[in-house]
Short mmCIF file of C-alpha atoms in Angstrom, two decimals:
data_model
loop_
_atom_site.label_atom_id
_atom_site.label_comp_id
_atom_site.label_asym_id
_atom_site.label_seq_id
_atom_site.Cartn_x
_atom_site.Cartn_y
_atom_site.Cartn_z
CA MET A 1196 26.26 -30.18 0.61
CA ARG A 1197 24.25 -32.15 -1.96
CA PRO A 1198 25.61 -32.01 -5.53
CA ASP A 1199 22.59 -30.00 -6.79
CA ILE A 1200 22.99 -27.33 -4.10
CA SER A 1201 25.18 -24.37 -5.02
CA LEU A 1202 24.91 -22.39 -1.77
CA GLU A 1203 23.95 -23.01 1.85
CA PHE A 1204 23.65 -20.69 4.83
CA LEU A 1205 24.03 -22.37 8.21
CA MET A 1206 23.68 -21.36 11.84
CA ASP A 1207 24.92 -23.67 14.57
CA GLY A 1208 25.40 -26.40 11.96
CA LYS A 1209 21.76 -26.24 10.82
CA VAL A 1210 20.98 -25.34 7.20
CA LEU A 1211 18.59 -22.37 7.18
CA PHE A 1212 18.82 -21.58 3.48
CA GLU A 1213 19.92 -23.39 0.34
CA SER A 1214 19.84 -22.66 -3.36
CA THR A 1215 20.38 -24.55 -6.58
CA GLY A 1216 20.79 -21.32 -8.54
CA ARG A 1217 23.73 -20.35 -10.70
CA TRP A 1218 26.20 -17.48 -10.93
CA LEU A 1219 25.62 -14.97 -8.10
CA HIS A 1220 21.86 -15.41 -7.95
CA PRO A 1221 21.99 -17.63 -4.82
CA LEU A 1222 23.75 -14.86 -2.88
CA PHE A 1223 21.12 -12.32 -3.94
CA GLU A 1224 18.45 -14.86 -2.89
CA LEU A 1225 20.24 -15.26 0.45
CA GLU A 1226 20.26 -11.49 0.91
CA ARG A 1227 16.45 -11.40 0.47
CA PHE A 1228 16.01 -14.39 2.80
CA LEU A 1229 18.10 -12.84 5.57
CA LYS A 1230 16.15 -9.57 5.35
CA GLU A 1231 12.76 -11.32 5.30
CA GLN A 1232 13.65 -13.57 8.25
CA MET A 1233 15.49 -10.76 10.07
CA ILE A 1234 18.55 -12.99 10.52
CA ASP A 1235 21.91 -11.47 11.40
CA ALA A 1236 24.29 -12.93 8.81
CA HIS A 1237 27.41 -12.58 10.94
CA GLU A 1238 26.05 -15.28 13.23
CA GLY A 1239 26.05 -17.88 10.44
CA GLU A 1240 28.30 -19.25 7.77
CA VAL A 1241 27.99 -19.71 4.05
CA HIS A 1242 29.04 -22.72 1.97
CA ASP A 1243 29.32 -21.83 -1.71
CA LYS A 1244 30.43 -24.07 -4.56
CA VAL A 1245 32.48 -21.31 -6.20
CA VAL A 1246 33.84 -18.18 -4.54
CA GLY A 1247 35.50 -15.71 -6.83
CA ARG A 1248 35.93 -11.98 -6.40
CA ALA A 1249 32.24 -11.21 -7.02
CA SER A 1250 30.95 -13.81 -4.56
CA ALA A 1251 33.47 -12.66 -1.99
CA PHE A 1252 32.28 -9.05 -2.24
CA LEU A 1253 28.67 -10.17 -1.75
CA ILE A 1254 29.62 -12.37 1.21
CA VAL A 1255 31.45 -9.44 2.82
CA ARG A 1256 28.57 -7.06 2.16
CA LEU A 1257 26.12 -9.48 3.79
CA GLY A 1258 28.25 -9.43 6.93
CA ILE A 1259 29.06 -13.13 6.88
CA ARG A 1260 32.18 -13.89 8.94
CA THR A 1261 32.80 -17.55 7.99
CA ALA A 1262 32.79 -19.06 4.50
CA HIS A 1263 33.68 -22.34 2.84
CA ALA A 1264 34.14 -22.74 -0.90
CA GLY A 1265 34.34 -25.83 -3.03
CA LEU A 1266 36.48 -23.73 -5.39
CA MET A 1267 38.16 -20.51 -4.20
CA SER A 1268 40.03 -18.04 -6.37
CA ARG A 1269 42.94 -15.97 -5.12
CA LEU A 1270 41.01 -12.86 -6.12
CA GLY A 1271 38.10 -13.95 -3.95
CA LYS A 1272 40.33 -14.91 -1.03
CA ASP A 1273 42.00 -11.49 -1.15
CA VAL A 1274 38.60 -9.79 -0.68
CA LEU A 1275 37.64 -12.12 2.18
CA ASP A 1276 41.03 -11.73 3.87
CA ARG A 1277 40.86 -7.91 3.75
CA ALA A 1278 37.44 -8.06 5.43
CA GLY A 1279 38.53 -10.55 8.09
CA VAL A 1280 36.26 -13.35 6.88
CA VAL A 1281 37.50 -16.76 7.96
CA CYS A 1282 37.54 -18.91 4.84
CA THR A 1283 38.33 -22.48 3.88
CA TRP A 1284 38.17 -24.25 0.53
CA ASP A 1285 38.53 -27.61 -1.17
CA LEU A 1286 40.32 -26.38 -4.31
CA PHE A 1287 42.26 -23.13 -4.76
CA VAL A 1288 42.89 -21.46 -8.14
CA GLU A 1289 44.52 -18.22 -9.19
CA GLU A 1290 41.48 -16.98 -11.08
CA ILE A 1291 38.07 -18.23 -12.20
CA GLU A 1292 37.32 -17.93 -15.90
CA CYS A 1293 34.35 -15.58 -15.57
CA LYS A 1294 33.71 -12.09 -16.95
CA THR A 1295 32.75 -10.87 -13.51
CA GLU A 1296 36.15 -11.78 -12.06
CA GLY A 1297 37.81 -9.45 -14.57
CA ILE A 1298 35.24 -6.66 -14.27
CA LEU A 1299 35.85 -6.42 -10.52
CA ARG A 1300 39.63 -6.87 -10.64
CA GLU A 1301 40.35 -3.25 -9.68
CA VAL A 1302 37.30 -2.72 -7.43
CA THR A 1303 38.04 -2.65 -3.69
CA ASP A 1304 34.79 -1.31 -2.20
CA PRO A 1305 32.03 -3.90 -1.51
CA GLU A 1306 29.33 -1.26 -2.10
CA GLU A 1307 30.75 -0.37 -5.52
CA ALA A 1308 30.99 -4.08 -6.39
CA TYR A 1309 27.41 -4.63 -5.21
CA ALA A 1310 26.10 -1.85 -7.46
CA ILE A 1311 27.87 -3.37 -10.49
CA LEU A 1312 26.71 -6.90 -9.69
CA ALA A 1313 23.12 -5.96 -8.89
CA GLU A 1314 22.85 -4.17 -12.23
CA ARG A 1315 24.30 -7.17 -14.09
CA ALA A 1316 21.88 -9.49 -12.27
CA ARG A 1317 18.94 -7.22 -13.07
CA LYS A 1318 19.86 -7.10 -16.75
CA SER A 1319 20.39 -10.86 -16.96
CA ALA A 1320 16.98 -11.46 -15.34
CA GLN A 1321 15.35 -9.17 -17.91
CA LEU A 1322 17.04 -11.10 -20.70
CA GLY A 1323 16.27 -14.47 -19.14
CA GLN A 1324 19.96 -15.32 -18.80
CA ILE A 1325 21.35 -17.50 -16.08
CA HIS A 1326 24.87 -16.10 -16.25
CA PRO A 1327 25.55 -12.60 -17.60
#
């Protein structure tokens, strides 16, 4: 993955989608892309620079079965493990210093997490923020 790319979605080793966005926006962009292209996410894999609890919930909700993170938090890995997502990483940390990691600490349902995250993304877009 190029240094400016924050997220890639691959099928059979071929990059179908990439984003340079920040926070969780690339995963929301990927969701739109998969719907528009009518691609079944479980057939591909995602490479994300940072996978915390929020990213993990979105990955699970998309139906992705294989993920690689540059940086993986224990809280994110727990979500992926519970959903049976095969994950690898370059660097593992206990927790990522991000508000979202704390907000979702007690959430266990991907749909509940999605509702919280989609609302935060919507509000940040209205305010012109990159990271809520």
